[in-house]
């Protein structure tokens, strides 16, 4: 550093516009002749623009923690206050909900996730590390705990209603459970009302009037709260399951009234609902009356709700019951292993792709990165770097999806500009592939890279290897399951596996390969036609088959007395 | 200010503080180096040098007075070191101003190129004189815009003025640059009419072109076309 060069602290202050005019004039004289100082200054000023991880000039994005309908949620560091925050980057459309988020910033309640800051297209909130209510519920919580958490969530909703605000998208995914176990309601007022009058929200939790196109209000929040309450208690949504019998009558009446089709039939307010919710259970009530109420409730709910609540959900199909002809060995139920957002998948070295022809579309799944081989001497133009940012070096050009939307990215090489349309979207479903396998057989799926993978029943089929974007599945036992693959180019690929049982159908043999067959103790085996396979008894329960020639036939199992008890076909390859 | 205390504990050798320095302040600098086109191993090496410079006596971190955010100061220190590390003999030998070179490289129109070849030294001198006639601030604003590709807003931040003010500075600087060049060319080379016009048009388009150029990194987000201030929390 040149002795007369500007002090780096001064440069840092100049970059932030914190230096008074008199000092600036002196600095200007030096900058006029010193390229290094000027470039240091420019680099500091450009920091935000260059750094794809900065938002609102003070939030440095870290890991992606969630994706919702309204945008992606990132863990972030507030560089000004040096604290951890959650930053939600909104979709491009309507800014109207943001004004509401601004009002939310004034609400302070122990069960409401505090909104710190609202920017042009982001909301900075308190960071709650815990799981969502949905995830929390999946872990078999005691009934009393589930009631407590719902009460806290209800309190939060009531407090916000008292300030004249509406949530519009209350559901188990918008309630977080913090480290101390407290319910924390988030995403207030962020549900978007689209310009055409259609209402954003989650259909399964939307009140009938909301589904009919009316904007959400406190009454529809109440409805959504009751759907969530039912789900928290019954494990399923109304119409799909039943409340457990030990639920108090007051809670039942809360649910029943809150789920009224007519908004006027619901409670006047969340406060009123909570009064009933908090009524201590009357133990004198005969249990059968309670049960009857549940039955009536679930029947009427089934009638009213079934038709109105389509629930498209990304869920692997439930592991099917093992067929009766499945081999009786391996009886123990293997636990389902879902590799959702597995770290390994995210941290794997990205595949470097070749750029598609100019003019075409580049799709990215929300929160994903796709890497391309950069053309020589490229400059990048991004129409909206809120949606996608492009970073890179000589070997790799990374497209980083930041929030949902469509924008244009152009690359300029030797004065020639080529443009691509980049779409960050929720995964598009690709028609399911049906695959029939035999145990041990494998099946590979080629993708451009995965960010999530989930297998319905990994005891039937599991991942045996993964190389770049290619995943190989291996059949483990007879059964049916599916695998869902979320690719970085925003596709959701479903593969349905049908693994055939090896027996008791045809016994597959191969010439020259001995085959061990399990038999009942002391059973004998007779081969028809004789000599095609020779049989050797190797134990009480095992015989050894040695195929001699290609062809088909039957194996007859004889008991101790030589009486045939069973027969099975065989085929020799 | 506790950043100052933190810097002091780093210098004093507090292991926990140094670990935090590495984690939160130094490792993000790798992105700075990567954006300056240093490859991974060079970035690592450079980061190591920066670290030594900061912590090993005479520790640079000791000079931190806490009048600016530590992260920004560290970025300035690191960028300076990276620029110095990269300065190659070709660049070191260069004496003129980069803006002048931008304008004196071959222009787009053939006739202008011919003129340039004929009067190369005169043109360079004419342009240099015109550029020198601007104020230091005008020159810096032009350089920040043309060479460093800062947006008007970013330049406005530096000088704590309105974006419109910067826009005025720059257009008046360009105008007077153009006027002076035009006058000098008439006087000294005797250019006139169409030749003169095409030369000026070439000069203008090159300044335009130059304003899109980046010097440090050829890959990066261009200034957002939306003129409204973005991402400012309120």
PDB file of C-alpha atoms in Angstrom, chain A residues 10 90 193 212 242 271 297 316 449 531 546:
ATOM      1  CA  UNK A  10     -12.196   5.707   5.267  1.00  0.00           C
ATOM      2  CA  UNK A  90     -41.574 -12.898  -2.067  1.00  0.00           C
ATOM      3  CA  UNK A 193     -54.841 -11.800  -3.226  1.00  0.00           C
ATOM      4  CA  UNK A 212     -65.831 -19.333  -3.607  1.00  0.00           C
ATOM      5  CA  UNK A 242     -62.195 -39.070  13.365  1.00  0.00           C
ATOM      6  CA  UNK A 271     -61.542 -14.620  21.529  1.00  0.00           C
ATOM      7  CA  UNK A 297     -69.580 -34.566  13.737  1.00  0.00           C
ATOM      8  CA  UNK A 316     -45.311 -40.603  -1.655  1.00  0.00           C
ATOM      9  CA  UNK A 449     -29.288 -33.162 -10.464  1.00  0.00           C
ATOM     10  CA  UNK A 531     -33.548 -85.871 -14.663  1.00  0.00           C
ATOM     11  CA  UNK A 546     -28.827 -78.808  -9.752  1.00  0.00           C
TER      12      UNK A 546
END
